[in-house]
PDB file of N, CA and C in Angstrom:
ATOM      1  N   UNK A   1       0.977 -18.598 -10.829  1.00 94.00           N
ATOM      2  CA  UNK A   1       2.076 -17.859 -11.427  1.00 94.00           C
ATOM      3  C   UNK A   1       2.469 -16.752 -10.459  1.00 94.00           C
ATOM      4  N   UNK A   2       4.118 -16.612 -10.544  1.00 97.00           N
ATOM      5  CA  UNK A   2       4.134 -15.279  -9.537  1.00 97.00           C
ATOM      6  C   UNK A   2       5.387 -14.595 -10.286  1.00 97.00           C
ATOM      7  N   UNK A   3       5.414 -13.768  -9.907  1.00 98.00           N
ATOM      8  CA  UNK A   3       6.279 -12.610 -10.900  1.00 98.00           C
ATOM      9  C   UNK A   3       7.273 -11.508  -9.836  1.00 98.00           C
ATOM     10  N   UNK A   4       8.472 -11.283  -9.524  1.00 97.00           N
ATOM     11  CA  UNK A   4       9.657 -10.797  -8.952  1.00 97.00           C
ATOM     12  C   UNK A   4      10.332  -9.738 -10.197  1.00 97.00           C
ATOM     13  N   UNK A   5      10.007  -8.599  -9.462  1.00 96.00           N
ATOM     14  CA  UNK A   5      10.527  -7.766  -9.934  1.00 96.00           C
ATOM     15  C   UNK A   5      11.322  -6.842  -9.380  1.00 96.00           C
ATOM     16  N   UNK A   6      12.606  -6.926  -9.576  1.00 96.00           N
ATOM     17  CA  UNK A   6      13.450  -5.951  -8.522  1.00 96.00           C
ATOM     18  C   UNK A   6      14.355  -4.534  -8.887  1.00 96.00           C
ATOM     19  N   UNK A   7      14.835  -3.631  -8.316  1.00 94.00           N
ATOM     20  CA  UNK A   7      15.657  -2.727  -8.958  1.00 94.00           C
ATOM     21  C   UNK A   7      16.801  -2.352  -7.860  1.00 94.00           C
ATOM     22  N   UNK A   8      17.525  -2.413  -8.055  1.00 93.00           N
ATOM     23  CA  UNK A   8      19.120  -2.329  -7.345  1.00 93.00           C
ATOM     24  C   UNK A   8      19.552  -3.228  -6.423  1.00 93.00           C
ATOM     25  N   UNK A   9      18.811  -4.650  -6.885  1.00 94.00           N
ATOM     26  CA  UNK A   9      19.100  -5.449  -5.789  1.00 94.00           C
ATOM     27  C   UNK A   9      20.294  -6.132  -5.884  1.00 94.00           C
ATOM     28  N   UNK A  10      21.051  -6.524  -4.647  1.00 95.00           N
ATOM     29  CA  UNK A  10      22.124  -7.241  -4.626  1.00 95.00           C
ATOM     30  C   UNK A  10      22.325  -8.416  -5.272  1.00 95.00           C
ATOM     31  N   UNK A  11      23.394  -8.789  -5.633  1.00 95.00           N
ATOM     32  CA  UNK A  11      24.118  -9.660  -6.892  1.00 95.00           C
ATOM     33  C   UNK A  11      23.326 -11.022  -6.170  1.00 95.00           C
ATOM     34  N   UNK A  12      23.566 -10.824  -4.620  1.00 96.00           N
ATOM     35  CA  UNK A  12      23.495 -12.625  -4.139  1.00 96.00           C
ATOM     36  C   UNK A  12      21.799 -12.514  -3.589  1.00 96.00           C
ATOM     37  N   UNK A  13      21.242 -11.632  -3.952  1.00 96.00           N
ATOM     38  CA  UNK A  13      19.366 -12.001  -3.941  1.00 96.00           C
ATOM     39  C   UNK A  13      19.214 -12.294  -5.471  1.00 96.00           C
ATOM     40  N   UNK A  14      19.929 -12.014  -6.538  1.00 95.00           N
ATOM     41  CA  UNK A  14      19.533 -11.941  -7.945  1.00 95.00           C
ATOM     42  C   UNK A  14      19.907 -13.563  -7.889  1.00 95.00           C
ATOM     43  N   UNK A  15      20.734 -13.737  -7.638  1.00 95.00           N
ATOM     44  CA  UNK A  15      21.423 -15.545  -7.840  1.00 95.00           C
ATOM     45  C   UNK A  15      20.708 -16.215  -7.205  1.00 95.00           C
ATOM     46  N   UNK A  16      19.949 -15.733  -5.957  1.00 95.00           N
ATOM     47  CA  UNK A  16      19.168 -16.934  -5.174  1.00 95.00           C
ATOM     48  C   UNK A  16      17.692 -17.091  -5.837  1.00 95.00           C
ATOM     49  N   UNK A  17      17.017 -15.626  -6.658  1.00 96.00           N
ATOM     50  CA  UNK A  17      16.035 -15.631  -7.187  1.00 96.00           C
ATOM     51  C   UNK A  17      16.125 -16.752  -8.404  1.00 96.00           C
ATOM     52  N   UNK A  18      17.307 -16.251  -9.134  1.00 95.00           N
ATOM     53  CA  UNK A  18      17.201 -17.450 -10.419  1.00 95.00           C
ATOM     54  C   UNK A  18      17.495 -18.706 -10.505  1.00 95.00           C
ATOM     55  N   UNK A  19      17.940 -19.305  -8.844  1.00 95.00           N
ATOM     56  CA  UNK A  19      17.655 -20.976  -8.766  1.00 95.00           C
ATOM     57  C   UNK A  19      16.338 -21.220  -8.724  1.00 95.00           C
ATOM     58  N   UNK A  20      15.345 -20.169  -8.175  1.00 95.00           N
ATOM     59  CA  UNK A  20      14.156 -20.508  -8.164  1.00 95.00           C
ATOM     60  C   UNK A  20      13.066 -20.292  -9.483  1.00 95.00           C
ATOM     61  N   UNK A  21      13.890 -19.073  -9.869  1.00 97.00           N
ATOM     62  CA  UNK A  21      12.447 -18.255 -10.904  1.00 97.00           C
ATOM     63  C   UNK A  21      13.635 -18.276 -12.266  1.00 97.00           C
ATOM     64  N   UNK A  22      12.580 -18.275 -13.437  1.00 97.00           N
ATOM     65  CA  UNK A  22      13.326 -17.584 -14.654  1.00 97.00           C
ATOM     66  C   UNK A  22      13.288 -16.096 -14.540  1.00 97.00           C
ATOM     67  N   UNK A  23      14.820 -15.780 -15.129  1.00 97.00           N
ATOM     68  CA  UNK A  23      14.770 -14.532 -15.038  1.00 97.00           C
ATOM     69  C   UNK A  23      14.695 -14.216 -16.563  1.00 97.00           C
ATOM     70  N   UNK A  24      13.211 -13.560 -16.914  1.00 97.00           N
ATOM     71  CA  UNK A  24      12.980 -12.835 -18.263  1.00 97.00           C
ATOM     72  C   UNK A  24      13.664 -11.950 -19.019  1.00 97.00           C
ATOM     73  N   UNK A  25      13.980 -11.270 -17.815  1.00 96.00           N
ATOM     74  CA  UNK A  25      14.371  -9.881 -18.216  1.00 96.00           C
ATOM     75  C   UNK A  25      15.156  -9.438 -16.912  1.00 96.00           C
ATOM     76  N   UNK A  26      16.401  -8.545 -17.460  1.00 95.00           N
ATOM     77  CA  UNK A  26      17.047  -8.036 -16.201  1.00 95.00           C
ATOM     78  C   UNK A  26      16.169  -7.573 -15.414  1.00 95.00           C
ATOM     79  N   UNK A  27      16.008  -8.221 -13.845  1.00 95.00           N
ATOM     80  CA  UNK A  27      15.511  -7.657 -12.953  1.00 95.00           C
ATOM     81  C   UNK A  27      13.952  -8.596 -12.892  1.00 95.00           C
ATOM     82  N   UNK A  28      14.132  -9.399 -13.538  1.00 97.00           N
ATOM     83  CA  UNK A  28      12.154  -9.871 -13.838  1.00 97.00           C
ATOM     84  C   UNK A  28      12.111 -10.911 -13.758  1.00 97.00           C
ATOM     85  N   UNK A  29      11.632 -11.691 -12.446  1.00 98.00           N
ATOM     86  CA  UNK A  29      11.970 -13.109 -12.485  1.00 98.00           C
ATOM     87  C   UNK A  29      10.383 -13.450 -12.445  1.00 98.00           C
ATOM     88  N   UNK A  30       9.962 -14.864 -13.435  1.00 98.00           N
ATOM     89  CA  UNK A  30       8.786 -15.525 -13.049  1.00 98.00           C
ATOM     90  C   UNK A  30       9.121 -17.194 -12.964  1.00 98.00           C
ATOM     91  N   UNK A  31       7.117 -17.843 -12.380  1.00 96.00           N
ATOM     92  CA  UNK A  31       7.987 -19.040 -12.104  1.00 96.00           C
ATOM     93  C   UNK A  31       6.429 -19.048 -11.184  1.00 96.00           C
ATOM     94  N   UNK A  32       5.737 -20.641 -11.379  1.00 96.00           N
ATOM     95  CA  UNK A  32       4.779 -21.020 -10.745  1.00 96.00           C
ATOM     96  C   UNK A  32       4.883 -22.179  -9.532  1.00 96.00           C
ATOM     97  N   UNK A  33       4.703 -21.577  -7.924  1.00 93.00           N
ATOM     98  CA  UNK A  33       5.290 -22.248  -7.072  1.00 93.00           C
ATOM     99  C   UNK A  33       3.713 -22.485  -6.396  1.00 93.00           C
ATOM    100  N   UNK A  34       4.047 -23.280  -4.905  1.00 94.00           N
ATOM    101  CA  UNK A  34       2.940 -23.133  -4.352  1.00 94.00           C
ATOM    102  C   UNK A  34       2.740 -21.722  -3.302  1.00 94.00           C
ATOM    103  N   UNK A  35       1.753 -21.704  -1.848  1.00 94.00           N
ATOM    104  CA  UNK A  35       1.815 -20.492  -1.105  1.00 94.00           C
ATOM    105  C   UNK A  35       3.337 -20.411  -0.594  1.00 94.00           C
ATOM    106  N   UNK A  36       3.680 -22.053  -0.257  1.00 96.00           N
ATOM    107  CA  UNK A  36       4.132 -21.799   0.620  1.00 96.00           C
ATOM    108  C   UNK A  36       6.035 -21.767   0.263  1.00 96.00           C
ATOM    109  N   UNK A  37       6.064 -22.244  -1.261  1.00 95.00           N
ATOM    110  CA  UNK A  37       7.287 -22.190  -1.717  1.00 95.00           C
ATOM    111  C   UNK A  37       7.334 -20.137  -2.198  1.00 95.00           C
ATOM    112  N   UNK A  38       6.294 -19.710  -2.358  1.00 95.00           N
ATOM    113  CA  UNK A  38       6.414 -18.146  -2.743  1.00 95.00           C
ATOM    114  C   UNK A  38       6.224 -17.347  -1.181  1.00 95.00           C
ATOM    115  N   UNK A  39       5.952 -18.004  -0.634  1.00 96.00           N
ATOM    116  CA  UNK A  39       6.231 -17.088   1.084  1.00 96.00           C
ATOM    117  C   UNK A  39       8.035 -17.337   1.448  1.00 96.00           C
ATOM    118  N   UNK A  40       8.382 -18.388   1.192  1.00 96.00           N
ATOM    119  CA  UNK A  40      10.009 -18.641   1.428  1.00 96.00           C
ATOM    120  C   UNK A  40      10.577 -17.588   0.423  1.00 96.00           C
ATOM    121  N   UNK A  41      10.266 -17.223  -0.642  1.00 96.00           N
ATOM    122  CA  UNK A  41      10.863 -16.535  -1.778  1.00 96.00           C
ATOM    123  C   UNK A  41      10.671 -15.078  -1.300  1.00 96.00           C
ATOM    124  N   UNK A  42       9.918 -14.708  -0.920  1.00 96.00           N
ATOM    125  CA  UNK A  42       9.377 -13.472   0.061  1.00 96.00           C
ATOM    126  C   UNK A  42      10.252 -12.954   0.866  1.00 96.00           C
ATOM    127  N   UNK A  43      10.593 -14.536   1.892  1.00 96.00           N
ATOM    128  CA  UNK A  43      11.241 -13.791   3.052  1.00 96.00           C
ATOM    129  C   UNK A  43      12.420 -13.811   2.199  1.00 96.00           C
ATOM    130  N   UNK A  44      13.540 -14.830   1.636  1.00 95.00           N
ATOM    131  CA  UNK A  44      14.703 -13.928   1.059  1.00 95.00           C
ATOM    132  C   UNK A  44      14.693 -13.036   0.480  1.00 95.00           C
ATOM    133  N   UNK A  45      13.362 -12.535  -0.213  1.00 96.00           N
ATOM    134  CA  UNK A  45      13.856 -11.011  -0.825  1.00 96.00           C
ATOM    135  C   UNK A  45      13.662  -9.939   0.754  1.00 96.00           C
ATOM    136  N   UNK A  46      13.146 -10.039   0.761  1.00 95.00           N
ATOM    137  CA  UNK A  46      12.745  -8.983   2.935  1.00 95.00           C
ATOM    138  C   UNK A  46      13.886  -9.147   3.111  1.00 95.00           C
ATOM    139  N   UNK A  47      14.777 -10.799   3.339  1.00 95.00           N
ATOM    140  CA  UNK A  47      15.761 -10.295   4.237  1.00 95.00           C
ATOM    141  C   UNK A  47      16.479  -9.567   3.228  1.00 95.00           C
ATOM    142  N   UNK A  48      17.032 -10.151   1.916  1.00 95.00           N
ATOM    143  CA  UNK A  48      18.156  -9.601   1.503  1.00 95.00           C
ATOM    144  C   UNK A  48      18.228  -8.430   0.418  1.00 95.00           C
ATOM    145  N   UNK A  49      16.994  -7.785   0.442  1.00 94.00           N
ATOM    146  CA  UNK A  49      16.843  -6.366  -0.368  1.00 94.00           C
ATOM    147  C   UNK A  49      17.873  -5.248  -0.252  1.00 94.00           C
ATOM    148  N   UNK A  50      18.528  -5.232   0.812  1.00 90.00           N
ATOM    149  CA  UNK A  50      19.282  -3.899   1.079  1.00 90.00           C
ATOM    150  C   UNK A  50      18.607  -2.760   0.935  1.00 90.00           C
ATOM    151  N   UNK A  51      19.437  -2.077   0.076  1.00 91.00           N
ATOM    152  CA  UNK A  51      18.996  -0.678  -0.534  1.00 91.00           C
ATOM    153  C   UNK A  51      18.145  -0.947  -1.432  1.00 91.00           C
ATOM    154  N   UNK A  52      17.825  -2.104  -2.191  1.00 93.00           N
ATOM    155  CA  UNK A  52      16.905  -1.872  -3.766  1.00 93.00           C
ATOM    156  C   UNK A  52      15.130  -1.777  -3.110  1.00 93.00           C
ATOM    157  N   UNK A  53      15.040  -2.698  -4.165  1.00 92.00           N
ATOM    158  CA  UNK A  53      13.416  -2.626  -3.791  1.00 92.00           C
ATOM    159  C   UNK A  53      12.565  -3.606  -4.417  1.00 92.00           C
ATOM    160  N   UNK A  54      11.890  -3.875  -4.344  1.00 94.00           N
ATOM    161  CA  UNK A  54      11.173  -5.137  -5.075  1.00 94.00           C
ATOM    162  C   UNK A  54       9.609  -5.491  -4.967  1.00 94.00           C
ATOM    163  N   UNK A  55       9.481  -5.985  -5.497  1.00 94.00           N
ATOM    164  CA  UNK A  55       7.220  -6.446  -5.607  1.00 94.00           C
ATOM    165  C   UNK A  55       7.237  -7.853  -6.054  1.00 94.00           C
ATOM    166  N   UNK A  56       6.313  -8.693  -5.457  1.00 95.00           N
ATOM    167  CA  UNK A  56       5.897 -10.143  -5.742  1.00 95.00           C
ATOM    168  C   UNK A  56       4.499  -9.826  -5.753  1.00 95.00           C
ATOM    169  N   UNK A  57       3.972  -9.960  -6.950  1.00 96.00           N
ATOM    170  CA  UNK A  57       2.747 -10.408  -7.877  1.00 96.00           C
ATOM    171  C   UNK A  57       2.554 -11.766  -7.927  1.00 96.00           C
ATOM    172  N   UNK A  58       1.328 -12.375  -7.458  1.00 96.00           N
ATOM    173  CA  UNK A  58       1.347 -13.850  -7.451  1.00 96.00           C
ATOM    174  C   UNK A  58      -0.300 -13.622  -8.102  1.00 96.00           C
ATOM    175  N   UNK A  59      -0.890 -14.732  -8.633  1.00 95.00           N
ATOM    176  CA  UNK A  59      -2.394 -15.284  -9.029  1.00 95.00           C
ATOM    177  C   UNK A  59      -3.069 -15.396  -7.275  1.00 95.00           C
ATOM    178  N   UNK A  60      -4.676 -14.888  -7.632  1.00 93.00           N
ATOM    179  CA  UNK A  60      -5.028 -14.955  -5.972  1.00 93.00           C
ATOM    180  C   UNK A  60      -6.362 -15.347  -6.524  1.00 93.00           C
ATOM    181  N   UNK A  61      -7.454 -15.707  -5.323  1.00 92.00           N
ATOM    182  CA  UNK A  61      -8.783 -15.800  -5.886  1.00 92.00           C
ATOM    183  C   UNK A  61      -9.338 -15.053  -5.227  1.00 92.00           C
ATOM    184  N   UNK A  62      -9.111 -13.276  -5.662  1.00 87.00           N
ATOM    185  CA  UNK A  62     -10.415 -12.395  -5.449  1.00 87.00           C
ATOM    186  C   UNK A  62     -10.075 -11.384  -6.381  1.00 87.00           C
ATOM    187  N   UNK A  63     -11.570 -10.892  -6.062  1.00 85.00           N
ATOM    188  CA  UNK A  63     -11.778  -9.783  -7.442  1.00 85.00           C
ATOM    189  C   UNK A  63     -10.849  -9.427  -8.604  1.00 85.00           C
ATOM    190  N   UNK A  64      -9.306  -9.134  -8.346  1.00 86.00           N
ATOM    191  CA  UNK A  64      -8.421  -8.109  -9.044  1.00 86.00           C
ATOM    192  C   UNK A  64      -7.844  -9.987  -9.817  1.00 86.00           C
ATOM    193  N   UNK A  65      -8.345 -11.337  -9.288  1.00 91.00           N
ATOM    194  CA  UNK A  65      -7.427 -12.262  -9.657  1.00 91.00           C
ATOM    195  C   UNK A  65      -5.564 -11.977  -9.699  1.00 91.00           C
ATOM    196  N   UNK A  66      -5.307 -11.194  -8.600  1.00 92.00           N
ATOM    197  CA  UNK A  66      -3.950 -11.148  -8.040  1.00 92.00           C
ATOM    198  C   UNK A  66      -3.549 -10.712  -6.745  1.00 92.00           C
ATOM    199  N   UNK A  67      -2.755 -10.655  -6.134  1.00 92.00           N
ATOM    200  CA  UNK A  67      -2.034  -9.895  -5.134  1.00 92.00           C
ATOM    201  C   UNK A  67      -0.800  -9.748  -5.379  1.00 92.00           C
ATOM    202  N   UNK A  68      -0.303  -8.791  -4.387  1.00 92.00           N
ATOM    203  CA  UNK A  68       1.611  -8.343  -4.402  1.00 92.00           C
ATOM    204  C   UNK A  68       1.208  -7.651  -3.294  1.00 92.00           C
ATOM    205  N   UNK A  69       3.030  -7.805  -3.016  1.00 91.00           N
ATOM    206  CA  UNK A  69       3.355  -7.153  -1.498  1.00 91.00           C
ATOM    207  C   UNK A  69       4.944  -6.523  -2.074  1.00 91.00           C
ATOM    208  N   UNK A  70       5.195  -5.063  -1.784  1.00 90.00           N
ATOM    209  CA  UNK A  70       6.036  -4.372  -2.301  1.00 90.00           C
ATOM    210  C   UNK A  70       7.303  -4.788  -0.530  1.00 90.00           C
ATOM    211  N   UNK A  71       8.496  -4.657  -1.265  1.00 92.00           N
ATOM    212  CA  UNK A  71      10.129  -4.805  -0.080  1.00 92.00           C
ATOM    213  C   UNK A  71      10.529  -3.795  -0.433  1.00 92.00           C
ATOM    214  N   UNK A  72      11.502  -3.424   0.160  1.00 87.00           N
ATOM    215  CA  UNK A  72      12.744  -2.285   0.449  1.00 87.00           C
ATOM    216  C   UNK A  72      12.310  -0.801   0.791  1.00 87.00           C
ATOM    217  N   UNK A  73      13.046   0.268  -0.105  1.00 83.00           N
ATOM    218  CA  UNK A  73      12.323   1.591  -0.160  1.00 83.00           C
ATOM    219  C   UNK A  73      12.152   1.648  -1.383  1.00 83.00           C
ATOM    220  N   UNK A  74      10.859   1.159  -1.388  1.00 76.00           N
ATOM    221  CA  UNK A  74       9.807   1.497  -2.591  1.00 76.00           C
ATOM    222  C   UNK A  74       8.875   3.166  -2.309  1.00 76.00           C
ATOM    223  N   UNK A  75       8.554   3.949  -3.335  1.00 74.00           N
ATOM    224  CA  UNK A  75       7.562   4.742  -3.114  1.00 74.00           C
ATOM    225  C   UNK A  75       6.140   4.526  -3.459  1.00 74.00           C
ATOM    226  N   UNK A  76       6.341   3.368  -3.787  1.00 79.00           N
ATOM    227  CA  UNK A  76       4.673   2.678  -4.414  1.00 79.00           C
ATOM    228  C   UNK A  76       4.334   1.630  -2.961  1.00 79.00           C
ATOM    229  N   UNK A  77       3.488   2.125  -2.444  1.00 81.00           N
ATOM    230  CA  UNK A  77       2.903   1.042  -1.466  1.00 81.00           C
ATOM    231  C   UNK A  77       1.809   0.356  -1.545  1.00 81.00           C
ATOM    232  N   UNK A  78       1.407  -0.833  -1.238  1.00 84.00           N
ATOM    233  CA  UNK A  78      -0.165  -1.550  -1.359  1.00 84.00           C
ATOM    234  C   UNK A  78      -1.131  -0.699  -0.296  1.00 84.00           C
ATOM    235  N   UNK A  79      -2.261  -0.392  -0.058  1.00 86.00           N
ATOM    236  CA  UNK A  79      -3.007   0.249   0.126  1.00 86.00           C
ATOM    237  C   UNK A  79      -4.451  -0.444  -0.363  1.00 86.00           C
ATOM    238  N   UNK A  80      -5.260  -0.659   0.813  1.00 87.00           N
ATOM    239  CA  UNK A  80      -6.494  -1.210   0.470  1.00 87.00           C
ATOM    240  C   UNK A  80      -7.643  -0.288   0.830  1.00 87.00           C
ATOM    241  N   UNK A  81      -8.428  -0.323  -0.364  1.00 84.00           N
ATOM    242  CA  UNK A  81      -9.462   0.634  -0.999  1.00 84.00           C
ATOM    243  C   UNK A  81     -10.743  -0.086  -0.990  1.00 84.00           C
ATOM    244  N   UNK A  82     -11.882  -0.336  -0.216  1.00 83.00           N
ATOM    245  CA  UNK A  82     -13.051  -0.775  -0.271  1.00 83.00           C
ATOM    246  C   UNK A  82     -13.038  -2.208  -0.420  1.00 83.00           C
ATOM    247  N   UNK A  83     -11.928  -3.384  -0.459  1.00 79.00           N
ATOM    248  CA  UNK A  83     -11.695  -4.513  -0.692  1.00 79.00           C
ATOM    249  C   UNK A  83     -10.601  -4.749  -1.267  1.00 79.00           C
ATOM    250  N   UNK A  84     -10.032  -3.670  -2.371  1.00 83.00           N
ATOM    251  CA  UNK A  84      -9.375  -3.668  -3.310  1.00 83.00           C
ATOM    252  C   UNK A  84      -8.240  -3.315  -2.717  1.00 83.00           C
ATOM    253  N   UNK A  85      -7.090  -3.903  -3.548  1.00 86.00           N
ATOM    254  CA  UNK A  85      -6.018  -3.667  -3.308  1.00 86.00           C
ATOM    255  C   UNK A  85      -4.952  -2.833  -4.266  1.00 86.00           C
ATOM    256  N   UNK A  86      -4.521  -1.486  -3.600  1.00 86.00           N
ATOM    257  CA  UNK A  86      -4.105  -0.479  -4.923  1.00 86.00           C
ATOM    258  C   UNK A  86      -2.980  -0.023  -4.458  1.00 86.00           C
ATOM    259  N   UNK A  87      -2.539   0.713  -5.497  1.00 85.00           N
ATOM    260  CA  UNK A  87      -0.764   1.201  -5.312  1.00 85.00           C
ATOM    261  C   UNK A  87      -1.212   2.936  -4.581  1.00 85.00           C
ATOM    262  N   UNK A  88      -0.494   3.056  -3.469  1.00 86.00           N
ATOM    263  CA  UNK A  88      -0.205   4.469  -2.958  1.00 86.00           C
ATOM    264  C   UNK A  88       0.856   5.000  -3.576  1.00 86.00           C
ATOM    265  N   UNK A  89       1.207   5.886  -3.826  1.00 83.00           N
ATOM    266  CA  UNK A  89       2.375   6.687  -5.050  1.00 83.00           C
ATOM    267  C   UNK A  89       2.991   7.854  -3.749  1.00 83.00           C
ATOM    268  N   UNK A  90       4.107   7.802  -3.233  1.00 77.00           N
ATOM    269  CA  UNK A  90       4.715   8.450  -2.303  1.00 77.00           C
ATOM    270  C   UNK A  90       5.518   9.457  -2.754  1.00 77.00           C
ATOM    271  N   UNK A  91       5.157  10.652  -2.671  1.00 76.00           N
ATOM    272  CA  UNK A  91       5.714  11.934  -3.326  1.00 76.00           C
ATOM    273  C   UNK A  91       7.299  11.287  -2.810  1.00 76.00           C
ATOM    274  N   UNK A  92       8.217  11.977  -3.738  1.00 72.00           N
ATOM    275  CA  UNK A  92      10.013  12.285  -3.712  1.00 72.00           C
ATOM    276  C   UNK A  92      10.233  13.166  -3.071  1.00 72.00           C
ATOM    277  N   UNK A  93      11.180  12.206  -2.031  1.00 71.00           N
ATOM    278  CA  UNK A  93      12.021  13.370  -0.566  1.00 71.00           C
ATOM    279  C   UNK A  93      12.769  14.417  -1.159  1.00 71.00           C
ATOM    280  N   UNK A  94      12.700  15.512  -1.371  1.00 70.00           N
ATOM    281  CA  UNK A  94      13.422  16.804  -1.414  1.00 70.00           C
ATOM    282  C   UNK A  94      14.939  16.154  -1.331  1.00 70.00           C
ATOM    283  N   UNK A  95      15.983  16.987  -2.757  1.00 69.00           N
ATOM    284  CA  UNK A  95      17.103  16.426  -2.481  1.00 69.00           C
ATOM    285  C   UNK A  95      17.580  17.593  -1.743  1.00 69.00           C
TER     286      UNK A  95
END
């Protein structure tokens, strides 16, 4: 199972996500592929994120039974902790 979750992403990454994934919920696409059909899904969100931002949550076989890899300008980054894999929380740039 892998799970796409995006926020301000462009109209034509949202349309290419939902030939592939159901979209649940605005912005929330899921949908059980293999590595190598969710690495292709990857790179179109990388290339075509723009300004938004996005995370792919997939099923993995270690400890946490998941992984994700965060796109765009996110302030939440992956960050690995003793094996583990955890969210870094990036203070807000001064407006």
């Amino acid at each position: 199972m892998m799970v796409v979750v995006t926020n301000n992403a462009p109209p034509r990454l949202r349309g290419r996500l939902a030939v592939w994934l159901l979209e649940v919920r605005a912005g929330v696409y899921v949908g059980t592929y293999s590595a190598r059909t969710r690495e292709m899904i990857a790179e179109q969100v990388r290339d075509m994120i723009a300004d938004g931002d996005a995370v792919i949550a997939w099923t993995a076989r270690n400890d946490a039974g998941f992984d994700f890899e965060t796109y765009g300008s996110n302030r939440r980054m992956p960050v690995e902790f003793d094996g583990l894999k955890l969210v870094a929380f990036h203070p807000q740039e001064p407006v």
